[in-house]
Short mmCIF file of C-alpha atoms in Angstrom, two decimals:
data_model
loop_
_atom_site.label_atom_id
_atom_site.label_comp_id
_atom_site.label_asym_id
_atom_site.label_seq_id
_atom_site.Cartn_x
_atom_site.Cartn_y
_atom_site.Cartn_z
CA MET A 1 121.06 123.48 128.48
CA GLY A 2 123.99 121.34 127.28
CA HIS A 3 122.04 118.17 128.04
CA THR A 4 119.15 119.41 125.81
CA ASP A 5 121.56 120.04 122.96
CA ASP A 6 122.95 116.53 123.34
CA ILE A 7 119.47 115.04 123.03
CA GLU A 8 118.60 117.12 120.04
CA SER A 9 121.50 115.77 118.07
CA LEU A 10 120.29 112.12 118.54
CA ALA A 11 118.65 110.07 115.86
CA ASP A 12 114.98 109.14 116.30
CA GLU A 13 115.75 105.60 117.45
CA GLU A 14 118.18 106.91 120.10
CA VAL A 15 115.61 109.42 121.27
CA MET A 16 113.03 106.61 121.44
CA HIS A 17 115.42 104.58 123.55
CA LEU A 18 115.48 107.47 126.14
CA VAL A 19 111.68 107.70 125.91
CA GLN A 20 111.46 104.03 126.73
CA GLU A 21 113.55 104.71 129.87
CA GLY A 22 110.80 107.16 130.90
CA ASN A 23 112.71 110.43 130.01
CA PRO A 24 110.03 113.23 129.52
CA ARG A 25 112.45 115.56 127.79
CA ALA A 26 113.22 112.93 125.19
CA PHE A 27 109.46 112.50 124.74
CA GLU A 28 109.10 116.21 124.29
CA LEU A 29 111.66 116.11 121.51
CA LEU A 30 109.87 113.11 119.94
CA TYR A 31 106.72 115.23 119.89
CA GLU A 32 108.53 118.23 118.49
CA ARG A 33 109.78 116.04 115.64
CA HIS A 34 106.62 114.07 114.91
CA GLY A 35 103.80 116.05 116.42
CA GLY A 36 103.39 118.13 113.24
CA PRO A 37 103.06 115.17 110.85
CA GLY A 38 100.76 113.43 113.36
CA PHE A 39 98.50 116.36 113.72
CA SER A 40 98.48 116.87 109.89
CA LEU A 41 97.47 113.27 109.39
CA ALA A 42 94.66 113.53 111.93
CA TYR A 43 93.42 116.77 110.40
CA ARG A 44 93.60 115.20 106.91
CA MET A 45 91.38 112.37 108.20
CA VAL A 46 88.81 114.26 110.28
CA GLY A 47 88.86 117.76 108.75
CA ASP A 48 88.43 119.47 112.08
CA ARG A 49 91.22 121.13 114.04
CA VAL A 50 89.68 120.52 117.47
CA VAL A 51 89.02 116.86 116.84
CA ALA A 52 92.49 116.54 115.22
CA GLU A 53 93.98 118.03 118.37
CA ASP A 54 92.12 115.54 120.61
CA ILE A 55 93.18 112.69 118.48
CA SER A 56 96.82 113.81 118.49
CA GLN A 57 96.81 114.19 122.32
CA GLU A 58 95.27 110.76 122.72
CA ALA A 59 97.75 109.20 120.28
CA PHE A 60 100.82 110.80 121.84
CA LEU A 61 99.72 109.97 125.39
CA SER A 62 99.20 106.34 124.20
CA ILE A 63 102.75 106.49 122.74
CA TRP A 64 104.16 107.64 126.03
CA ARG A 65 102.24 105.03 128.05
CA SER A 66 102.97 102.15 125.67
CA ARG A 67 106.51 103.30 124.85
CA HIS A 68 107.88 99.80 125.62
CA ARG A 69 106.03 98.44 122.60
CA TYR A 70 108.18 100.15 120.09
CA GLN A 71 110.59 97.78 118.34
CA PRO A 72 113.19 99.36 115.99
CA ASP A 73 113.38 96.19 113.83
CA ARG A 74 109.65 96.57 112.93
CA GLY A 75 110.04 100.07 111.32
CA SER A 76 111.02 103.67 111.82
CA VAL A 77 109.85 105.78 114.73
CA ARG A 78 107.87 108.01 112.36
CA THR A 79 106.03 105.05 110.85
CA TRP A 80 105.21 103.78 114.39
CA VAL A 81 104.02 107.19 115.54
CA LEU A 82 101.93 107.84 112.47
CA GLY A 83 100.45 104.30 112.67
CA ILE A 84 99.19 105.05 116.15
CA VAL A 85 97.75 108.44 115.12
CA HIS A 86 96.07 106.71 112.17
CA HIS A 87 94.50 103.99 114.45
CA ARG A 88 93.20 106.64 116.90
CA ALA A 89 91.76 108.73 114.03
CA ILE A 90 89.97 105.70 112.60
CA ASP A 91 88.60 104.90 116.08
CA ALA A 92 87.27 108.43 116.34
CA LEU A 93 85.73 108.30 112.89
CA ARG A 94 84.07 105.02 113.55
CA ARG A 95 82.76 106.25 116.93
CA ASN A 96 81.05 108.96 114.86
CA LEU A 97 82.88 111.76 116.58
CA VAL A 98 83.15 113.47 113.29
CA HIS A 99 80.03 114.00 111.24
CA ASP A 100 81.50 116.10 108.51
CA ARG A 101 81.51 113.76 105.53
CA ARG A 102 84.03 116.00 103.83
CA ARG A 103 86.64 113.86 105.47
CA SER A 104 86.24 111.45 102.67
CA SER A 105 87.14 114.16 100.15
CA ALA A 106 90.11 113.28 97.97
CA GLU A 107 90.71 116.99 97.56
CA GLY A 108 92.23 117.16 100.98
CA ILE A 109 92.43 120.12 103.25
CA GLU A 110 91.49 123.62 102.30
CA GLU A 111 93.36 125.35 105.02
CA ARG A 112 97.08 124.70 104.87
CA HIS A 113 99.68 125.99 107.24
CA GLU A 114 103.26 124.99 106.68
CA ALA A 115 104.51 123.43 109.85
CA PRO A 116 107.87 124.53 111.18
CA GLU A 117 109.74 121.26 111.75
CA ARG A 118 112.41 121.14 114.47
CA GLU A 119 114.92 119.36 112.27
CA ARG A 120 117.83 120.15 110.08
CA THR A 121 117.06 121.86 106.90
CA ASP A 122 118.40 119.01 104.75
CA VAL A 123 116.11 116.53 106.65
CA VAL A 124 113.12 118.85 106.14
CA ALA A 125 113.98 119.23 102.34
CA ALA A 126 114.27 115.44 101.98
CA ARG A 127 110.91 114.95 103.62
CA ARG A 128 109.35 117.47 101.28
CA GLU A 129 110.78 115.66 98.27
CA ASP A 130 109.58 112.34 99.68
CA ALA A 131 106.07 113.74 100.22
CA GLN A 132 106.13 114.92 96.60
CA HIS A 133 107.12 111.44 95.41
CA VAL A 134 104.27 109.86 97.38
CA ARG A 135 101.71 112.33 96.08
CA SER A 136 102.95 111.83 92.57
CA ALA A 137 102.78 108.01 92.88
CA LEU A 138 99.25 108.34 94.22
CA GLY A 139 98.33 110.63 91.39
CA ASP A 140 99.60 108.06 88.91
CA LEU A 141 97.10 105.47 90.19
CA PRO A 142 93.88 104.88 88.19
CA HIS A 143 91.29 107.13 89.74
CA GLU A 144 89.01 104.29 91.00
CA GLN A 145 91.99 102.57 92.83
CA CYS A 146 93.20 105.85 94.35
CA ARG A 147 89.61 106.64 95.44
CA VAL A 148 89.13 103.33 97.38
CA ILE A 149 92.50 103.59 99.09
CA GLU A 150 91.88 107.22 100.15
CA LEU A 151 88.38 106.45 101.38
CA ALA A 152 89.72 103.58 103.43
CA TYR A 153 92.92 105.06 104.70
CA PHE A 154 92.02 108.73 105.19
CA GLY A 155 88.28 108.38 105.43
CA GLY A 156 88.28 105.45 107.86
CA PHE A 157 85.52 103.71 105.88
CA SER A 158 85.25 99.95 105.86
CA HIS A 159 85.17 98.07 102.56
CA SER A 160 81.44 97.42 102.91
CA GLN A 161 80.79 101.18 103.45
CA ILE A 162 82.86 102.07 100.41
CA ALA A 163 81.02 99.39 98.33
CA GLU A 164 77.71 100.96 99.33
CA MET A 165 78.93 104.52 98.77
CA LEU A 166 80.35 103.76 95.30
CA ASP A 167 77.60 101.25 94.48
CA MET A 168 79.96 98.41 93.56
CA PRO A 169 80.43 94.89 94.81
CA ILE A 170 82.60 94.32 97.89
CA GLY A 171 84.89 92.06 95.88
CA THR A 172 85.61 94.86 93.46
CA VAL A 173 86.39 97.24 96.25
CA LYS A 174 88.82 94.77 97.89
CA GLY A 175 90.39 94.00 94.48
CA ARG A 176 90.96 97.70 93.76
CA MET A 177 92.51 98.24 97.23
CA ARG A 178 94.98 95.42 96.62
CA LEU A 179 95.78 96.40 92.97
CA GLY A 180 96.12 100.04 93.97
CA LEU A 181 98.57 99.26 96.76
CA GLU A 182 100.53 97.03 94.42
CA LYS A 183 100.83 99.84 91.82
CA LEU A 184 101.60 102.32 94.51
CA ARG A 185 104.46 100.09 95.77
CA LYS A 186 105.85 99.85 92.30
CA GLY A 187 105.38 103.55 91.55
CA LEU A 188 107.18 104.56 94.80
CA LYS A 189 110.08 102.20 93.87
CA GLU A 190 110.42 103.72 90.44
CA LYS A 191 110.32 107.27 91.74
CA VAL A 192 112.99 106.64 94.32
CA ALA A 193 115.20 104.65 91.83
CA MET B 1 96.82 75.59 104.50
CA SER B 2 94.39 74.62 101.76
CA VAL B 3 94.32 76.43 98.42
CA GLU B 4 90.60 77.07 98.89
CA ARG B 5 91.14 78.81 102.20
CA HIS B 6 93.92 80.89 100.77
CA GLN B 7 91.77 81.92 97.81
CA MET B 8 88.98 82.88 100.23
CA HIS B 9 91.36 85.37 101.99
CA GLU B 10 93.78 86.52 99.32
CA GLU B 11 91.67 89.52 98.23
CA ASP B 12 91.50 90.68 101.91
CA VAL B 13 95.15 91.66 101.99
CA GLY B 14 94.66 95.26 100.79
CA ALA B 15 91.61 95.88 102.95
CA TYR B 16 93.47 94.36 105.93
CA LEU B 17 96.42 96.67 105.53
CA LEU B 18 94.16 99.69 105.06
CA ARG B 19 92.20 98.76 108.20
CA ALA B 20 89.04 98.39 106.08
CA LEU B 21 87.92 94.99 107.35
CA SER B 22 85.43 94.63 110.14
CA ASP B 23 86.75 93.40 113.49
CA VAL B 24 85.46 89.90 112.90
CA GLU B 25 86.96 89.78 109.39
CA GLN B 26 90.23 91.13 110.64
CA ARG B 27 90.42 88.40 113.25
CA ARG B 28 89.57 85.75 110.72
CA PHE B 29 92.20 87.09 108.39
CA GLU B 30 94.83 87.24 111.15
CA ALA B 31 94.00 83.63 112.05
CA HIS B 32 94.53 82.72 108.40
CA LEU B 33 97.66 84.81 108.24
CA GLU B 34 99.26 82.84 111.00
CA GLY B 35 99.44 79.69 108.78
CA CYS B 36 99.65 81.22 105.24
CA VAL B 37 103.12 82.03 104.03
CA VAL B 38 101.78 83.44 100.76
CA CYS B 39 99.62 85.99 102.56
CA GLN B 40 102.42 86.78 104.99
CA ASP B 41 104.69 87.65 102.07
CA GLU B 42 101.99 89.64 100.40
CA VAL B 43 101.38 91.68 103.58
CA SER B 44 105.06 92.37 104.00
CA ARG B 45 105.36 93.33 100.36
CA LEU B 46 102.44 95.77 100.31
CA ARG B 47 102.88 97.24 103.79
CA PRO B 48 105.52 99.87 102.70
CA ALA B 49 102.85 101.33 100.32
CA VAL B 50 100.47 101.81 103.22
CA HIS B 51 103.15 103.27 105.39
CA ALA B 52 103.90 105.79 102.62
CA LEU B 53 100.36 107.18 102.60
CA PRO B 54 100.65 109.53 105.66
CA ARG B 55 103.81 110.94 104.07
CA SER B 56 101.64 112.41 101.29
CA VAL B 57 99.70 114.69 103.72
CA HIS B 58 100.40 118.41 103.54
CA PRO B 59 102.06 119.65 106.72
CA MET B 60 100.19 121.69 109.27
CA ALA B 61 101.32 123.29 112.49
CA PRO B 62 99.60 121.87 115.51
CA PRO B 63 98.24 124.33 118.11
CA ARG B 64 100.70 125.19 120.88
CA SER B 65 98.15 124.16 123.50
CA LEU B 66 98.53 120.60 122.26
CA LYS B 67 102.17 120.29 123.45
CA ALA B 68 101.45 122.13 126.72
CA GLY B 69 98.58 119.75 127.56
CA LEU B 70 100.41 116.67 126.49
CA MET B 71 103.53 117.47 128.52
CA ALA B 72 101.46 118.30 131.57
CA GLU B 73 99.97 114.78 131.43
CA VAL B 74 103.38 113.26 130.89
CA GLU B 75 104.87 115.06 133.89
CA ARG B 76 101.91 113.94 135.97
CA ASP B 77 102.48 110.38 134.93
CA VAL B 78 106.13 110.58 135.88
CA ARG B 79 105.19 111.98 139.31
CA GLU B 80 102.62 109.31 139.92
CA ARG B 81 105.08 106.58 138.85
CA GLU B 82 107.65 107.93 141.27
CA GLU B 83 105.13 108.06 144.10
CA ALA B 84 103.86 104.59 143.30
CA ALA B 85 107.36 103.24 143.28
CA GLY B 86 107.90 104.75 146.71
CA VAL B 87 104.73 103.19 148.06
CA SER B 88 105.16 99.80 146.47
CA ARG B 89 108.42 99.29 148.26
CA ARG B 90 106.50 99.46 151.55
CA SER B 91 103.46 97.20 150.79
CA SER B 92 102.45 93.65 149.98
CA PRO B 93 102.17 91.98 146.52
CA PHE B 94 98.41 91.87 146.88
CA ALA B 95 98.13 95.53 147.76
CA ARG B 96 100.14 96.25 144.60
CA MET B 97 97.82 94.10 142.55
CA ARG B 98 94.85 95.95 144.03
CA ARG B 99 96.33 99.28 143.00
CA ARG B 100 96.93 97.94 139.52
CA LEU B 101 93.32 96.73 139.19
CA GLY B 102 92.15 100.06 140.48
CA GLY B 103 94.47 101.96 138.23
CA VAL B 104 93.30 100.45 135.02
CA GLY B 105 90.27 102.74 134.78
CA SER B 106 89.43 101.95 131.21
CA ALA B 107 88.97 98.33 132.12
CA PHE B 108 85.74 99.49 133.67
CA GLY B 109 84.61 101.98 131.07
CA GLY B 110 86.98 104.81 131.87
CA LEU B 111 85.97 105.11 135.53
CA ARG B 112 88.16 106.99 137.96
CA PRO B 113 90.54 104.62 139.79
CA THR B 114 88.53 104.53 143.07
CA VAL B 115 85.31 103.81 141.22
CA ALA B 116 87.05 101.27 138.99
CA TRP B 117 88.41 99.48 142.10
CA VAL B 118 84.92 99.30 143.56
CA SER B 119 83.62 97.92 140.28
CA ALA B 120 86.42 95.40 140.20
CA SER B 121 85.52 94.34 143.71
CA VAL B 122 81.92 93.91 142.69
CA VAL B 123 82.98 91.73 139.80
CA LEU B 124 85.02 89.63 142.19
CA LEU B 125 82.25 89.42 144.65
CA VAL B 126 79.78 88.34 141.97
CA GLY B 127 82.19 85.49 141.36
CA VAL B 128 82.10 84.56 145.03
CA VAL B 129 78.27 84.70 145.30
CA SER B 130 77.87 82.71 142.03
CA GLY B 131 79.44 79.64 143.68
CA ALA B 132 83.24 80.13 143.53
CA ALA B 133 84.80 78.62 146.51
CA GLY B 134 86.44 81.17 148.67
CA LEU B 135 87.67 83.78 146.22
CA TYR B 136 89.86 86.21 148.11
CA ALA B 137 88.86 89.85 148.10
CA LEU B 138 92.36 91.22 147.30
CA ASN B 139 92.75 92.70 150.74
CA ASP B 140 96.27 93.38 152.10
CA VAL B 141 96.46 89.90 153.43
CA THR B 142 99.58 89.14 155.35
CA SER B 143 98.53 85.79 156.84
CA GLY B 144 100.70 82.71 156.36
CA GLU B 145 98.99 81.65 153.05
CA SER B 146 101.32 81.55 150.05
CA THR B 147 100.97 83.29 146.77
CA ARG B 148 102.67 82.09 143.59
CA SER B 149 102.92 83.61 140.21
CA VAL B 150 102.68 81.60 137.02
CA VAL B 151 103.95 83.21 133.79
CA ALA B 152 101.42 83.10 130.87
CA LYS B 153 102.25 81.69 127.44
CA VAL B 154 101.43 84.37 124.82
CA ASP B 155 100.70 83.92 121.09
CA LYS B 156 103.28 86.37 119.76
CA THR B 157 101.81 86.38 116.27
CA ARG B 158 98.54 87.93 117.43
CA VAL B 159 99.64 89.85 120.48
CA PRO B 160 103.32 90.54 119.79
CA PHE B 161 103.86 92.75 122.76
CA GLY B 162 101.66 90.89 125.22
CA SER B 163 102.72 89.35 128.44
CA GLY B 164 100.89 88.13 131.59
CA SER B 165 100.99 86.21 134.76
CA LEU B 166 98.53 84.52 137.05
CA ALA B 167 98.83 85.33 140.69
CA VAL B 168 97.51 82.17 142.48
CA ARG B 169 96.84 82.16 146.17
CA ASP B 170 96.97 78.70 147.70
CA GLY B 171 95.30 77.62 150.89
CA PRO B 172 91.75 77.69 152.28
CA GLN B 173 90.97 81.00 150.58
CA GLU B 174 92.43 80.13 147.25
CA GLY B 175 91.87 82.21 144.10
CA ALA B 176 93.70 83.79 141.22
CA VAL B 177 93.97 87.05 139.36
CA LEU B 178 95.38 87.31 135.82
CA GLN B 179 97.38 90.41 135.06
CA VAL B 180 98.22 91.28 131.46
CA HIS B 181 100.53 93.81 129.94
CA GLY B 182 101.18 95.13 126.42
CA MET B 183 97.91 93.72 125.07
CA PRO B 184 96.31 95.59 122.16
CA GLU B 185 93.28 97.69 122.96
CA LEU B 186 90.17 96.24 121.33
CA GLU B 187 87.45 98.08 119.42
CA ASP B 188 84.34 99.03 121.33
CA ASP B 189 82.44 96.05 120.02
CA SER B 190 85.04 93.52 121.32
CA VAL B 191 86.27 92.38 124.68
CA TYR B 192 88.80 89.98 126.23
CA GLN B 193 87.25 86.98 127.80
CA LEU B 194 88.85 84.80 130.53
CA TRP B 195 88.17 81.06 130.56
CA VAL B 196 89.22 78.02 132.54
CA ARG B 197 89.59 74.52 131.23
CA ARG B 198 88.75 71.67 133.57
CA ASP B 199 88.54 68.05 132.48
CA GLY B 200 88.17 69.21 128.87
CA GLU B 201 85.29 71.58 129.64
CA VAL B 202 85.83 75.26 128.93
CA ILE B 203 84.07 77.63 131.40
CA SER B 204 83.80 81.38 131.05
CA GLN B 205 85.15 83.44 133.98
CA SER B 206 84.99 87.16 133.24
CA LEU B 207 85.32 89.84 130.61
CA PHE B 208 87.79 92.57 130.66
CA HIS B 209 89.39 95.44 128.70
CA VAL B 210 92.89 96.83 128.76
CA GLY B 211 93.91 100.45 129.17
CA VAL B 212 95.76 102.57 126.68
CA ASP B 213 98.94 101.24 128.15
CA GLY B 214 97.84 97.64 127.32
CA ASP B 215 97.52 96.72 131.01
CA GLY B 216 94.52 94.94 132.47
CA ALA B 217 93.47 92.34 135.06
CA ALA B 218 90.73 89.82 135.52
CA ALA B 219 89.66 87.47 138.27
CA VAL B 220 89.30 83.72 138.07
CA THR B 221 85.96 83.10 139.72
CA GLU B 222 86.07 79.33 139.46
CA ASP B 223 87.37 77.08 142.21
CA LEU B 224 90.90 76.34 140.91
CA GLN B 225 90.88 72.71 141.99
CA ASP B 226 91.36 70.45 138.96
CA VAL B 227 91.60 73.44 136.65
CA ASP B 228 94.14 72.53 133.93
CA GLU B 229 94.43 75.87 132.13
CA VAL B 230 93.46 79.53 132.31
CA MET B 231 92.95 81.18 128.91
CA VAL B 232 92.12 84.51 127.23
CA THR B 233 90.41 85.01 123.92
CA ARG B 234 89.05 87.99 122.06
CA GLU B 235 85.29 88.00 121.70
CA SER B 236 82.36 90.18 120.64
CA ALA B 237 81.12 92.68 123.39
CA GLY B 238 79.06 90.81 125.94
CA GLY B 239 81.23 87.69 125.66
CA ALA B 240 80.76 84.35 124.02
CA LYS B 241 79.38 80.98 125.24
CA ALA B 242 82.46 79.24 123.94
CA PRO B 243 85.88 80.53 122.70
CA SER B 244 85.73 81.64 119.06
CA GLU B 245 89.52 81.38 118.56
CA LYS B 246 92.61 79.85 119.95
CA PRO B 247 93.74 81.54 123.14
CA VAL B 248 95.86 84.61 122.69
CA LEU B 249 97.25 83.99 126.17
CA SER B 250 97.14 80.96 128.43
CA VAL B 251 98.48 79.65 131.71
CA LYS B 252 98.86 75.88 132.36
CA LEU B 253 98.38 74.91 135.98
#
């Protein structure tokens, strides 16, 4: 299994290069590294393990079949993978595959399982710290800005649906989204600095 | 870019990045984005905040069955690709094109390849019946007629990974098929529409979708004589009477 060990020591971008060459073992490793975060994001959005599993499967198959579209200069592999999972989950939400409106809940998931990540301990620790930074920056946002961002990003709702739900003008919703993202950007910068 | 137009769109940046605009609004904003440096900067500035959002999610372990099912599909893909590579070395360009048309099941509503190919043939035949002069039926033709391929020009701003080519068959049974790759999948309420431009008049040809791999194909049903350009736009489901946007992909003839 020497070859496997060689692949496991590669950085994401190098693994992705092998995936682009059609190497299934490299794809398996890509899944092992990012399947957990992908599934977690899908579950956070749809609140149902079975639907989250379907979304993850669709998303990773799409990643495999459109592997040539990945461009390293446009962002990290993880951002690309999670972006595809997010798109798939929104598609599912908008196709009404999920009727449980709890998906819009800002409280998040009730059932939490720590996912064993197949990465070095220091990488996992850095990721946990990063996740804490993002949660903290989100928590620092004014409630109304955080709410519209979460409803849109994790709930898959359009700005007009959110406006109706919260009984506010569409312009206010759009403004809060923009302001919220601006504050989140600044907050993340400060926490990293 | 006028100040009024920019002001009309500047509040859309957040909703655009969060995917909270409707399809039509998203297209309008993307069209605006093409020519507005201020909005381009704003999108680049705020994008990292959106990319950070999934990192806030609490980790969960996916079921083991997910990986097993996924890898079974991937291994099957690899086998099919290897088999197809073996077959394509032994057959004509038009036979390969037919397989590709048949293989893009989702272009015909997720049909199995065989059914999709029958549907594609029906679409092509409709073109023939509706007055197109001598559209070929994509048989494995090995007669002396020549086939040429013209590379499409792609708007990389709107379809950054897209590419395409028009296979044109000259001679008495002339016709053409556009093949595209790396095109974004559209929402259910949208479709790609193929057009030809002849003497300044734009004429609709056919509607098509692309598969999850971004591949798709569509037939030009019009007599190609005097056609200046073949174009693709994104339209609402059911198609439009006239293009609603600049072509995302075009082939000059």
